PDB file of C-alpha atoms in Angstrom:
ATOM      1  CA  MET A  21     110.544 111.758 102.557  1.00 91.00           C
ATOM      2  CA  GLU A  22     111.732 109.183 104.630  1.00 96.00           C
ATOM      3  CA  LYS A  23     113.869 111.569 107.343  1.00 96.00           C
ATOM      4  CA  HIS A  24     110.258 113.459 107.602  1.00 96.00           C
ATOM      5  CA  LEU A  25     108.403 110.265 107.973  1.00 97.00           C
ATOM      6  CA  VAL A  26     110.505 108.657 110.857  1.00 98.00           C
ATOM      7  CA  ALA A  27     110.040 112.121 112.003  1.00 98.00           C
ATOM      8  CA  LYS A  28     106.411 111.772 111.926  1.00 98.00           C
ATOM      9  CA  ILE A  29     105.979 108.572 114.093  1.00 98.00           C
ATOM     10  CA  ASN A  30     108.436 109.961 116.745  1.00 98.00           C
ATOM     11  CA  ASP A  31     105.532 113.396 116.850  1.00 98.00           C
ATOM     12  CA  ALA A  32     102.867 110.331 116.937  1.00 98.00           C
ATOM     13  CA  ARG A  33     104.512 108.164 119.723  1.00 98.00           C
ATOM     14  CA  ALA A  34     106.006 111.218 122.228  1.00 98.00           C
ATOM     15  CA  ALA A  35     102.569 112.653 121.722  1.00 98.00           C
ATOM     16  CA  ARG A  36     101.411 109.513 123.823  1.00 98.00           C
ATOM     17  CA  GLY A  37     104.015 109.711 125.968  1.00 98.00           C
ATOM     18  CA  LEU A  38     106.324 107.325 124.288  1.00 98.00           C
ATOM     19  CA  ARG A  39     109.887 106.962 123.756  1.00 97.00           C
ATOM     20  CA  ARG A  40     111.505 107.847 119.821  1.00 98.00           C
ATOM     21  CA  LEU A  41     112.547 105.552 117.931  1.00 98.00           C
ATOM     22  CA  ARG A  42     116.195 105.175 116.218  1.00 98.00           C
ATOM     23  CA  ILE A  43     116.905 104.036 112.887  1.00 98.00           C
ATOM     24  CA  GLY A  44     117.333 100.971 112.841  1.00 96.00           C
ATOM     25  CA  ALA A  45     119.997 100.311 110.054  1.00 95.00           C
ATOM     26  CA  GLY A  46     118.872  96.726 108.566  1.00 96.00           C
ATOM     27  CA  ILE A  47     115.161  97.926 108.707  1.00 97.00           C
ATOM     28  CA  GLN A  48     115.824 100.931 107.147  1.00 97.00           C
ATOM     29  CA  ARG A  49     117.381  99.488 104.133  1.00 97.00           C
ATOM     30  CA  ALA A  50     114.662  97.353 103.512  1.00 97.00           C
ATOM     31  CA  ALA A  51     111.871  99.484 103.930  1.00 98.00           C
ATOM     32  CA  HIS A  52     113.709 101.910 101.572  1.00 97.00           C
ATOM     33  CA  ASP A  53     114.087  98.695  99.094  1.00 98.00           C
ATOM     34  CA  TRP A  54     110.622  97.272 100.082  1.00 98.00           C
ATOM     35  CA  ALA A  55     108.638 100.788  98.706  1.00 97.00           C
ATOM     36  CA  GLY A  56     110.540 101.154  95.453  1.00 97.00           C
ATOM     37  CA  HIS A  57     109.484  97.595  94.949  1.00 97.00           C
ATOM     38  CA  LEU A  58     106.009  98.146  95.516  1.00 98.00           C
ATOM     39  CA  ILE A  59     106.354 100.473  92.636  1.00 97.00           C
ATOM     40  CA  ARG A  60     107.869  99.045  90.654  1.00 96.00           C
ATOM     41  CA  ALA A  61     105.971  95.720  90.565  1.00 97.00           C
ATOM     42  CA  ASP A  62     102.979  97.047  90.994  1.00 97.00           C
ATOM     43  CA  ALA A  63     102.011  95.743  93.568  1.00 97.00           C
ATOM     44  CA  PHE A  64     100.857  96.398  96.927  1.00 97.00           C
ATOM     45  CA  TYR A  65     101.219  93.430  99.801  1.00 97.00           C
ATOM     46  CA  HIS A  66     103.492  93.279 102.892  1.00 97.00           C
ATOM     47  CA  GLY A  67     107.027  91.938 102.289  1.00 93.00           C
ATOM     48  CA  ARG A  68     107.938  88.654 103.913  1.00 93.00           C
ATOM     49  CA  LEU A  69     109.308  89.858 107.778  1.00 96.00           C
ATOM     50  CA  ALA A  70     112.337  88.144 110.147  1.00 93.00           C
ATOM     51  CA  ALA A  71     110.388  87.236 113.723  1.00 95.00           C
ATOM     52  CA  GLY A  72     109.837  90.499 115.875  1.00 95.00           C
ATOM     53  CA  THR A  73     109.817  92.839 113.095  1.00 97.00           C
ATOM     54  CA  SER A  74     105.884  94.661 112.439  1.00 98.00           C
ATOM     55  CA  GLU A  75     104.790  96.614 108.671  1.00 98.00           C
ATOM     56  CA  ASN A  76     103.160  99.607 108.213  1.00 98.00           C
ATOM     57  CA  ILE A  77     102.272 100.135 104.394  1.00 98.00           C
ATOM     58  CA  ALA A  78     100.394 103.258 102.721  1.00 97.00           C
ATOM     59  CA  TRP A  79      99.765 104.768  99.520  1.00 96.00           C
ATOM     60  CA  GLY A  80      98.403 108.019  98.135  1.00 95.00           C
ATOM     61  CA  THR A  81      98.373 110.203  95.354  1.00 95.00           C
ATOM     62  CA  CYS A  82     101.692 112.805  95.310  1.00 91.00           C
ATOM     63  CA  ARG A  83      99.512 115.567  95.632  1.00 89.00           C
ATOM     64  CA  SER A  84      97.002 114.344  98.443  1.00 87.00           C
ATOM     65  CA  MET A  85      99.219 112.658 100.303  1.00 88.00           C
ATOM     66  CA  SER A  86     101.796 113.689 103.180  1.00 92.00           C
ATOM     67  CA  CYS A  87     103.560 111.911 105.498  1.00 93.00           C
ATOM     68  CA  GLY A  88     101.348 113.284 108.181  1.00 95.00           C
ATOM     69  CA  GLN A  89      98.682 112.121 106.754  1.00 94.00           C
ATOM     70  CA  MET A  90      99.776 108.957 106.267  1.00 96.00           C
ATOM     71  CA  VAL A  91     100.690 108.139 109.763  1.00 97.00           C
ATOM     72  CA  ARG A  92      97.306 109.683 110.899  1.00 97.00           C
ATOM     73  CA  MET A  93      95.520 106.937 108.699  1.00 96.00           C
ATOM     74  CA  TRP A  94      97.775 104.123 110.676  1.00 98.00           C
ATOM     75  CA  LEU A  95      96.655 105.529 113.467  1.00 98.00           C
ATOM     76  CA  ASN A  96      92.795 105.460 112.705  1.00 98.00           C
ATOM     77  CA  SER A  97      93.335 101.452 111.883  1.00 98.00           C
ATOM     78  CA  PRO A  98      93.766  99.258 114.927  1.00 98.00           C
ATOM     79  CA  PRO A  99      96.242  97.005 113.761  1.00 97.00           C
ATOM     80  CA  HIS A 100      99.148  99.330 112.001  1.00 98.00           C
ATOM     81  CA  ARG A 101      98.095 101.598 115.226  1.00 98.00           C
ATOM     82  CA  ALA A 102      99.118  98.823 117.241  1.00 98.00           C
ATOM     83  CA  HIS A 103     102.322  98.529 115.591  1.00 98.00           C
ATOM     84  CA  LEU A 104     103.360 101.927 115.829  1.00 98.00           C
ATOM     85  CA  LEU A 105     102.551 102.666 119.442  1.00 98.00           C
ATOM     86  CA  ASP A 106     104.480  99.200 120.602  1.00 98.00           C
ATOM     87  CA  ARG A 107     106.233 100.028 123.906  1.00 98.00           C
ATOM     88  CA  SER A 108     108.563  97.264 122.953  1.00 97.00           C
ATOM     89  CA  VAL A 109     110.011  98.266 119.585  1.00 98.00           C
ATOM     90  CA  HIS A 110     113.268 100.150 120.044  1.00 98.00           C
ATOM     91  CA  TYR A 111     114.085 100.909 115.739  1.00 98.00           C
ATOM     92  CA  VAL A 112     112.611 102.032 112.988  1.00 98.00           C
ATOM     93  CA  GLY A 113     113.127 102.220 109.506  1.00 98.00           C
ATOM     94  CA  ALA A 114     111.038 104.164 106.707  1.00 98.00           C
ATOM     95  CA  GLY A 115     110.967 102.926 103.271  1.00 97.00           C
ATOM     96  CA  ALA A 116     109.574 105.850 100.527  1.00 95.00           C
ATOM     97  CA  SER A 117     108.823 105.951  96.976  1.00 95.00           C
ATOM     98  CA  ALA A 118     107.238 107.688  94.366  1.00 95.00           C
ATOM     99  CA  GLY A 119     106.014 107.030  90.267  1.00 96.00           C
ATOM    100  CA  ARG A 120     103.542 105.872  88.263  1.00 95.00           C
ATOM    101  CA  TRP A 121     101.537 102.978  89.970  1.00 95.00           C
ATOM    102  CA  ARG A 122      98.202 101.056  89.310  1.00 95.00           C
ATOM    103  CA  GLY A 123      96.772 103.642  86.578  1.00 93.00           C
ATOM    104  CA  TYR A 124      98.039 106.745  88.481  1.00 95.00           C
ATOM    105  CA  SER A 125     100.759 109.036  87.140  1.00 96.00           C
ATOM    106  CA  CYS A 126     101.928 109.614  90.238  1.00 96.00           C
ATOM    107  CA  VAL A 127     101.805 107.962  93.990  1.00 96.00           C
ATOM    108  CA  ARG A 128     103.713 108.232  96.987  1.00 95.00           C
ATOM    109  CA  MET A 129     104.235 104.336  98.605  1.00 96.00           C
ATOM    110  CA  ALA A 130     105.074 104.242 102.307  1.00 97.00           C
ATOM    111  CA  VAL A 131     106.214 101.408 104.253  1.00 98.00           C
ATOM    112  CA  ALA A 132     107.441 101.501 107.853  1.00 98.00           C
ATOM    113  CA  ARG A 133     109.531  98.547 109.629  1.00 98.00           C
ATOM    114  CA  PHE A 134     109.478  98.056 113.637  1.00 98.00           C
ATOM    115  CA  ARG A 135     111.372  96.644 115.692  1.00 97.00           C
TER     116      ARG A 135
END
């Protein structure tokens, strides 16, 4: 799911004439770890980020939420759209996790970090 999320992010950027982002090893690990933490902690909040890094998070049930839908949700939210389409960004990290969360039997949690 993480590779698919990066592909959808890059498709959205390319469709708007922006360069594709490369996966940054450090922010990739951090995004992956944060998505897992949110599921395990039954939580939904932004992590502490290094200066110059932005973050989008999303969740949806396993039946109803795809990577494409998450990216479309971000594009429809002005602050999330700004992160996703930021021209100064070069790297992306995408984290995904699935599991029981807040009473749902199966939720997909996604985290995208940009630098």
